Amino acid sequence: MKKVLSVILITVMLAALTGCGNASSQSGKKTYTFATWAAGTELQEFQQIIDKVNEEANGEYTIEVLSIPSDYYVKISTKIAAKKSPDFFWLTQELISKYADMGALADITAQFEASSVLKPDMFYEGVLASAQYNGSYWGLPWIANPMMVYYNKTMFTDMGIPCPEATDDWTWAEFIDVCRQFSGKEYRGNTVYGTVIDGWPNIETFIWAGGGDIIGEDGTTIVLDSEEAKNGLGYLQTIVAEGLSPRYAEVSSLGDNNVWFEKQRVAMYFGGMQDNFEIKVAAMSEDEQFEIGYAPLPVCDGGGQWSFDWTASTVMAKSLEGDETAYKALEAVTQAFFEWKIAPPVKDSVENVVNINPTKENALETIAYTMEYARSAYYIPEWSDINDKLWYNLYVQLLSDSNFDYKAEMDTIAAYARELINQRK
Amino acid sequence: MRKTTTSAIWFRRFKTVMWYVVTIFGAVIMLLPFVWMVSTSFKVENEIFSMPIRWFPKKVTIANYTRALEVVPIFKCMLNTLIIAVPKILGEVFVSALVAFGFARFHFKGRNFLFMIMLATMMLPYEVTMIPTFMVWSGLGFSDSYVPLILPAFCGSASFIFFLRMYFETVPRDYEEAAWIDGAKNLKVFRMIFVPLAKPALITISLWSFMGTWNDLLGQLIYIDSQPKYTIQLALASFSSMTGETLWGPLMAASFMALIPVIALLLYAQKYFMEGVKMGGVKG
Amino acid sequence: MKKREKAGFFFILPWLIGLIVFTAFPMIAAVYISMTDWDIVGNAAFIGINNYKMLFSSEEFIRSLWVTVRYAVIAVPLIIATSLTMAVLVSKNRKGSGVFRVIYYMPAIVSGVAVAIVFKWILDPSYGLLNGVLSFFGIQGPDWLYDPDWVLPSYLIMAVWGAGGSLLTYLAALKDIPEDLYGAAMIDGANVFQRVKYITVPLMTPIIFYNLVLGIIGAFRKFTDAYVLGGAGKEGNFYMVYLYEEAFGHYRMGYATALAWVLFVIILLLTFIVNWTKKYWVYSE
């Protein structure tokens, strides 16, 4: 009896297993699932966008929402492993090369280049590069989030320090000089600092500041140990050594780094589009309010100007490669997203920023200026390993101890990264 | 004689006072995160992270509660969680008790080996069996469904079985011997003697089972795909914006609301932890 | 006796079915996965025992195991002692003890996020509660989670705070200790400590045994707060944090599964040892 039972059960299990092997022929169907990390209120907005797109599709296709409010990539990869990949999903720029490399994504190059709706030259170059890997396009960017400098105009004025301009071409040396004029001074009963650095801004920003980079554009050269990259981290070293930012162990005492700016404890903050200081300040009591100014990131050594940009793209499941209807749906949704979040990754739409988020009106000039050169780093499938080393062995070490021999560590990590690339199959 | 009585009374009073001092001190420490959560839920945004921490909001607001209910339908999500939790408790508690009884009171071939296997199933991290398990359920056609979350409960839970076995083993043999002599059937002995005796333990594991469902995020996240089916933990996960900012005020308001049923249940159940069949007579 | 043997088997049958239907396949699959190079998303390539070889030569493996073992050795007995003390304390039938039982159990039910945030503040080097109290006594407190040497003590403090999680198990057992045993002991002139040592502890040993085994499993599988809070110098990189990062941060599921099996064997061996000592100290009727 027991044996019979176990046999039956094992058969069921095996049936289940083989069943999941052939459930993947998805092309041709007209219902697509779209996985999103939007949650709460944003999920409601997302659903409205999808509803509208579905309506305009007139029955040609229907998109269904798959919401993943937490552990997004755990669920995405689990679904793909079980051959139940969502048809569309969002992917952050760091993972495009990884997922493309693992064979999870549809190559959309041919359709993208032939399209008359969304063409490659409509996007900002630096932004679009984040969806490229190995000469192909793997997704359509739908949001750009470049970094700029928010500053406390009231504090600058009260302390008699000249403000940077909205499109100021200041250098990193000048930026640090401004920091020096604030750090350690008393303002409204508190000791203030020039800026706050606690792992944000990311290490890329500092490495670029010296005119260097981590990985070359070709995706195989490692340039982390170049003189320029080391000079760039030198700026970070100066900021830490001179106490121009609150101590690393101290930053989290206010909950998060941006709170230092909101509470007027730092004069300048490296922020993105999502930092809604304007709304927060407006909600404060009158004596706590201050005026916010905007400036681009300082120019890097050697004259290049870059601002780190975070972009997410919408990608298609591998099984949909070449599917025309699916691509049409992808384009329709992407276009709808351009009206939703700032900043849209396409040129000639900067005015839209104010329509979408009116509180950013004063920042418009800086945003428009920054978008022209904002870009992401060159990410390769090995990035997660390299990034781990950059964070634990380099950035945190330098933040905790300004005497840390960061140059030697950069050499070590560069050698490690080269080794990883040599191991490629 | 009289003097000793007075000092004995004083000593007893002193002990009572000491007990309150120590217990209240401990309780205050235990309550810190909870108090922070509740006080944050009544704060306006720019008051949340102030240093040193502010235990009572300067300006009390209920805006976080209304906002929380806008973000996600919390009561609906609680109801969804109950839909999973109730059958799960029934299955898990009843079956675990049966199995524990089997392990505790019968000597059969391979008992210790099987018991060790059972303990072993608790030792492999869920993170690495999660994907194969998901493959099976999705292969069987269950997607966006509660079934994979409920059904396994009807085979018992290893840690509950382990706990109940330890509990059953402390039950004196003489209790059941009488029943065996009376010729009672196994199930009857289980029902008439072990279930009543184990009432506090059964209530304890019911609570655990309930809280296990109420607090499970990863399991529910993997199997539930659409917002109308969200459970309370998925609802609580919905308070971060796409760019990673957390709505602390509304999140704490929602967390507090989610905690109320659990606390109510605990307060209700706690008297059973200590109550039970008086066993005083046995030893005498 | 034969009949009773069969009956016992009948009682455990539901669990046995569950083992075969729900547990066996994923575990067998995990054995296979641990011998592959699998990035979750793509195909798995069989590489034999290479993952295990790689693992034993990995610095990170040794480090995270050391972090975890060190924690477990101190935390497991510490938690048992603390929760047992708490249980004895709140099992007294005094006014309000019911409420105290619930409060002491609260750490187990408040969400991990709220707990992590508050501990971030309690352990904050500059404004934290703990260093505030220490400075009251003229002691300059350490940087806690930001100082590699103080990461372990930080996690031990959190563990003691959360010890009430196993309170219910002790309460359920404590109530079973016959009142007249204490009464008899008091007449014999036993003091509080003797009563605890000779009556409470022996009768609690089955439950202590249970908590010891689950405590070992729990300590080795410590994850949530360590994942949220981290710790300087990777001292907060517990074994499960390392495993999770390998699996879902670096997409090396084969390697992560091998890590899981090594953890499995370690816990299993410890359980065998504890189980073997059972006959020397666990009271049974």
XYZ file of N, CA and C in Angstrom, chain A residues 118-119 122-124 127 141 144 338 343-350 371:
54
model
N 9.931 54.723 -31.995
C 11.029 55.082 -31.094
C 12.342 54.694 -31.759
N 13.106 55.722 -32.154
C 14.365 55.435 -32.855
C 15.545 55.681 -31.920
N 16.603 59.216 -30.941
C 15.721 60.038 -30.119
C 16.183 60.070 -28.663
N 16.984 59.066 -28.269
C 17.412 58.963 -26.864
C 18.704 59.741 -26.640
N 18.904 60.149 -25.413
C 20.206 60.696 -25.043
C 21.227 59.572 -25.166
N 22.465 57.805 -22.006
C 21.414 57.002 -21.376
C 21.208 55.707 -22.149
N 15.221 52.115 -22.639
C 15.255 52.911 -21.413
C 13.942 53.671 -21.259
N 15.443 58.240 -16.859
C 16.821 58.654 -16.643
C 16.871 59.390 -15.313
N 7.174 57.689 -20.521
C 7.846 58.989 -20.668
C 7.032 60.129 -20.045
N 13.609 61.766 -15.135
C 13.453 62.509 -16.374
C 13.242 61.526 -17.529
N 12.424 61.921 -18.530
C 12.288 61.057 -19.699
C 13.651 60.913 -20.378
N 13.988 59.723 -20.854
C 15.328 59.512 -21.413
C 15.474 59.991 -22.852
N 14.448 60.653 -23.384
C 14.515 61.088 -24.777
C 14.717 62.600 -24.877
N 15.416 62.986 -25.953
C 15.710 64.406 -26.167
C 14.420 65.165 -26.458
N 14.487 66.472 -26.405
C 13.359 67.356 -26.712
C 12.150 67.103 -25.811
N 12.375 66.547 -24.640
C 11.206 66.348 -23.777
C 11.477 66.909 -22.390
N 12.535 67.747 -22.297
C 12.899 68.277 -20.990
C 11.760 69.122 -20.411
N 21.498 66.496 -18.547
C 21.047 65.375 -19.383
C 21.930 65.191 -20.618
